[in-house]
Amino acid sequence: MRMQLYVGVDVGSTTCRIVVMDAQGTVVLERTVPTNSAALLATLKPLDGDLHVHIEASEMSAYIRGVLKPAVRRVVVSHPKTNAWIGKDPRKSDGVDARKLADMLR
């Protein structure tokens, strides 16, 4: 059975923060990459396992979903207002948000 990996992507207009967790919640990759298809796919390609991706809804989420969908097992887009854990946290940052997205999907 392939390893399940959970990917949180905090999308920005110029960069994306990506956090990848294994099934136990251990972060196996954390990286900031340019918001473009080549950089996103190059970051995820070397990962060995079934990738489940969680993207926070934004103006760019449809684009990111379209780029990643053919390369991963599942893509979920969620609205930050429905995720109080992210939306109401006073310690907002791209890295924290991406980690929480991965953890919620896990």
mmCIF file of C-alpha atoms in Angstrom:
data_model
loop_
_atom_site.group_PDB
_atom_site.id
_atom_site.type_symbol
_atom_site.label_atom_id
_atom_site.label_comp_id
_atom_site.label_asym_id
_atom_site.label_seq_id
_atom_site.Cartn_x
_atom_site.Cartn_y
_atom_site.Cartn_z
ATOM 1 C CA MET A 1 0.000 0.000 0.000
ATOM 2 C CA ARG A 2 1.293 3.444 -0.906
ATOM 3 C CA MET A 3 1.928 5.968 1.832
ATOM 4 C CA GLN A 4 -0.764 8.610 2.297
ATOM 5 C CA LEU A 5 0.619 12.154 2.253
ATOM 6 C CA TYR A 6 -1.416 15.236 3.146
ATOM 7 C CA VAL A 7 -0.505 18.525 1.496
ATOM 8 C CA GLY A 8 -1.616 21.946 2.699
ATOM 9 C CA VAL A 9 -1.186 24.790 0.220
ATOM 10 C CA ASP A 10 -1.534 28.408 1.328
ATOM 11 C CA VAL A 11 -1.847 30.231 -1.991
ATOM 12 C CA GLY A 12 -0.596 33.745 -2.579
ATOM 13 C CA SER A 13 -0.406 35.764 -5.759
ATOM 14 C CA THR A 14 3.384 35.367 -6.040
ATOM 15 C CA THR A 15 4.257 32.462 -3.723
ATOM 16 C CA CYS A 16 2.643 29.375 -2.233
ATOM 17 C CA ARG A 17 3.565 27.847 1.109
ATOM 18 C CA ILE A 18 3.429 24.054 0.944
ATOM 19 C CA VAL A 19 3.435 21.723 3.954
ATOM 20 C CA VAL A 20 3.369 17.933 3.523
ATOM 21 C CA MET A 21 2.487 15.593 6.410
ATOM 22 C CA ASP A 22 2.482 11.840 6.663
ATOM 23 C CA ALA A 23 -0.380 9.872 8.227
ATOM 24 C CA GLN A 24 1.097 10.323 11.718
ATOM 25 C CA GLY A 25 1.191 14.118 11.375
ATOM 26 C CA THR A 26 4.943 14.398 10.905
ATOM 27 C CA VAL A 27 5.916 17.203 8.547
ATOM 28 C CA VAL A 28 8.009 15.678 5.765
ATOM 29 C CA LEU A 29 8.347 18.798 3.603
ATOM 30 C CA GLU A 30 7.829 22.505 4.126
ATOM 31 C CA ARG A 31 8.652 24.912 1.334
ATOM 32 C CA THR A 32 7.734 28.244 -0.248
ATOM 33 C CA VAL A 33 7.557 28.116 -4.038
ATOM 34 C CA PRO A 34 6.573 30.559 -6.774
ATOM 35 C CA THR A 35 2.893 30.495 -7.714
ATOM 36 C CA ASN A 36 3.278 28.823 -11.078
ATOM 37 C CA SER A 37 2.501 25.378 -12.419
ATOM 38 C CA ALA A 38 6.108 24.289 -12.996
ATOM 39 C CA ALA A 39 7.226 25.110 -9.448
ATOM 40 C CA LEU A 40 4.183 23.497 -7.823
ATOM 41 C CA LEU A 41 4.461 20.294 -9.831
ATOM 42 C CA ALA A 42 8.248 20.101 -9.382
ATOM 43 C CA THR A 43 7.794 20.326 -5.607
ATOM 44 C CA LEU A 44 5.253 17.503 -5.434
ATOM 45 C CA LYS A 45 6.667 15.192 -8.127
ATOM 46 C CA PRO A 46 9.463 13.612 -6.024
ATOM 47 C CA LEU A 47 7.078 12.714 -3.193
ATOM 48 C CA ASP A 48 6.381 8.986 -3.074
ATOM 49 C CA GLY A 49 2.815 8.265 -2.063
ATOM 50 C CA ASP A 50 -0.819 9.124 -2.617
ATOM 51 C CA LEU A 51 -1.051 12.906 -2.351
ATOM 52 C CA HIS A 52 -4.176 14.497 -0.880
ATOM 53 C CA VAL A 53 -4.117 18.287 -1.277
ATOM 54 C CA HIS A 54 -6.044 20.899 0.732
ATOM 55 C CA ILE A 55 -6.147 24.443 -0.677
ATOM 56 C CA GLU A 56 -7.627 27.446 1.076
ATOM 57 C CA ALA A 57 -10.165 29.180 -1.179
ATOM 58 C CA SER A 58 -8.886 32.311 -2.896
ATOM 59 C CA GLU A 59 -8.851 33.995 -6.286
ATOM 60 C CA MET A 60 -6.096 31.568 -7.295
ATOM 61 C CA SER A 61 -7.587 28.314 -5.957
ATOM 62 C CA ALA A 62 -9.286 27.281 -9.226
ATOM 63 C CA TYR A 63 -5.997 27.738 -11.089
ATOM 64 C CA ILE A 64 -4.019 25.782 -8.468
ATOM 65 C CA ARG A 65 -6.655 23.038 -8.376
ATOM 66 C CA GLY A 66 -6.503 22.710 -12.169
ATOM 67 C CA VAL A 67 -2.710 22.465 -12.114
ATOM 68 C CA LEU A 68 -2.544 19.873 -9.320
ATOM 69 C CA LYS A 69 -5.613 17.710 -9.999
ATOM 70 C CA PRO A 70 -4.000 15.517 -12.697
ATOM 71 C CA ALA A 71 -0.901 14.919 -10.542
ATOM 72 C CA VAL A 72 -2.466 14.020 -7.175
ATOM 73 C CA ARG A 73 -5.028 11.631 -5.719
ATOM 74 C CA ARG A 74 -7.437 14.284 -4.382
ATOM 75 C CA VAL A 75 -7.771 18.073 -4.207
ATOM 76 C CA VAL A 76 -10.034 19.805 -1.674
ATOM 77 C CA VAL A 77 -10.716 23.545 -1.722
ATOM 78 C CA SER A 78 -12.171 25.007 1.454
ATOM 79 C CA HIS A 79 -13.260 28.455 2.454
ATOM 80 C CA PRO A 80 -11.273 29.976 5.361
ATOM 81 C CA LYS A 81 -14.440 31.267 7.046
ATOM 82 C CA THR A 82 -15.672 27.699 7.440
ATOM 83 C CA ASN A 83 -12.365 26.747 9.043
ATOM 84 C CA ALA A 84 -12.407 28.671 12.314
ATOM 85 C CA TRP A 85 -9.104 27.049 13.288
ATOM 86 C CA ILE A 86 -7.441 29.022 10.490
ATOM 87 C CA GLY A 87 -9.668 32.059 10.096
ATOM 88 C CA LYS A 88 -9.838 33.041 13.773
ATOM 89 C CA ASP A 89 -6.262 32.276 14.783
ATOM 90 C CA PRO A 90 -4.435 35.491 15.747
ATOM 91 C CA ARG A 91 -1.113 33.882 14.726
ATOM 92 C CA LYS A 92 -1.793 34.022 10.981
ATOM 93 C CA SER A 93 1.068 33.166 8.652
ATOM 94 C CA ASP A 94 1.396 31.232 5.420
ATOM 95 C CA GLY A 95 3.377 28.448 7.098
ATOM 96 C CA VAL A 96 0.921 28.041 9.986
ATOM 97 C CA ASP A 97 -2.051 28.110 7.611
ATOM 98 C CA ALA A 98 -0.524 25.512 5.252
ATOM 99 C CA ARG A 99 0.309 23.218 8.182
ATOM 100 C CA LYS A 100 -3.268 23.467 9.468
ATOM 101 C CA LEU A 101 -4.685 22.739 5.997
ATOM 102 C CA ALA A 102 -2.585 19.568 5.749
ATOM 103 C CA ASP A 103 -3.516 18.528 9.275
ATOM 104 C CA MET A 104 -7.256 19.035 8.723
ATOM 105 C CA LEU A 105 -7.148 16.875 5.611
ATOM 106 C CA ARG A 106 -5.149 14.211 7.452
#
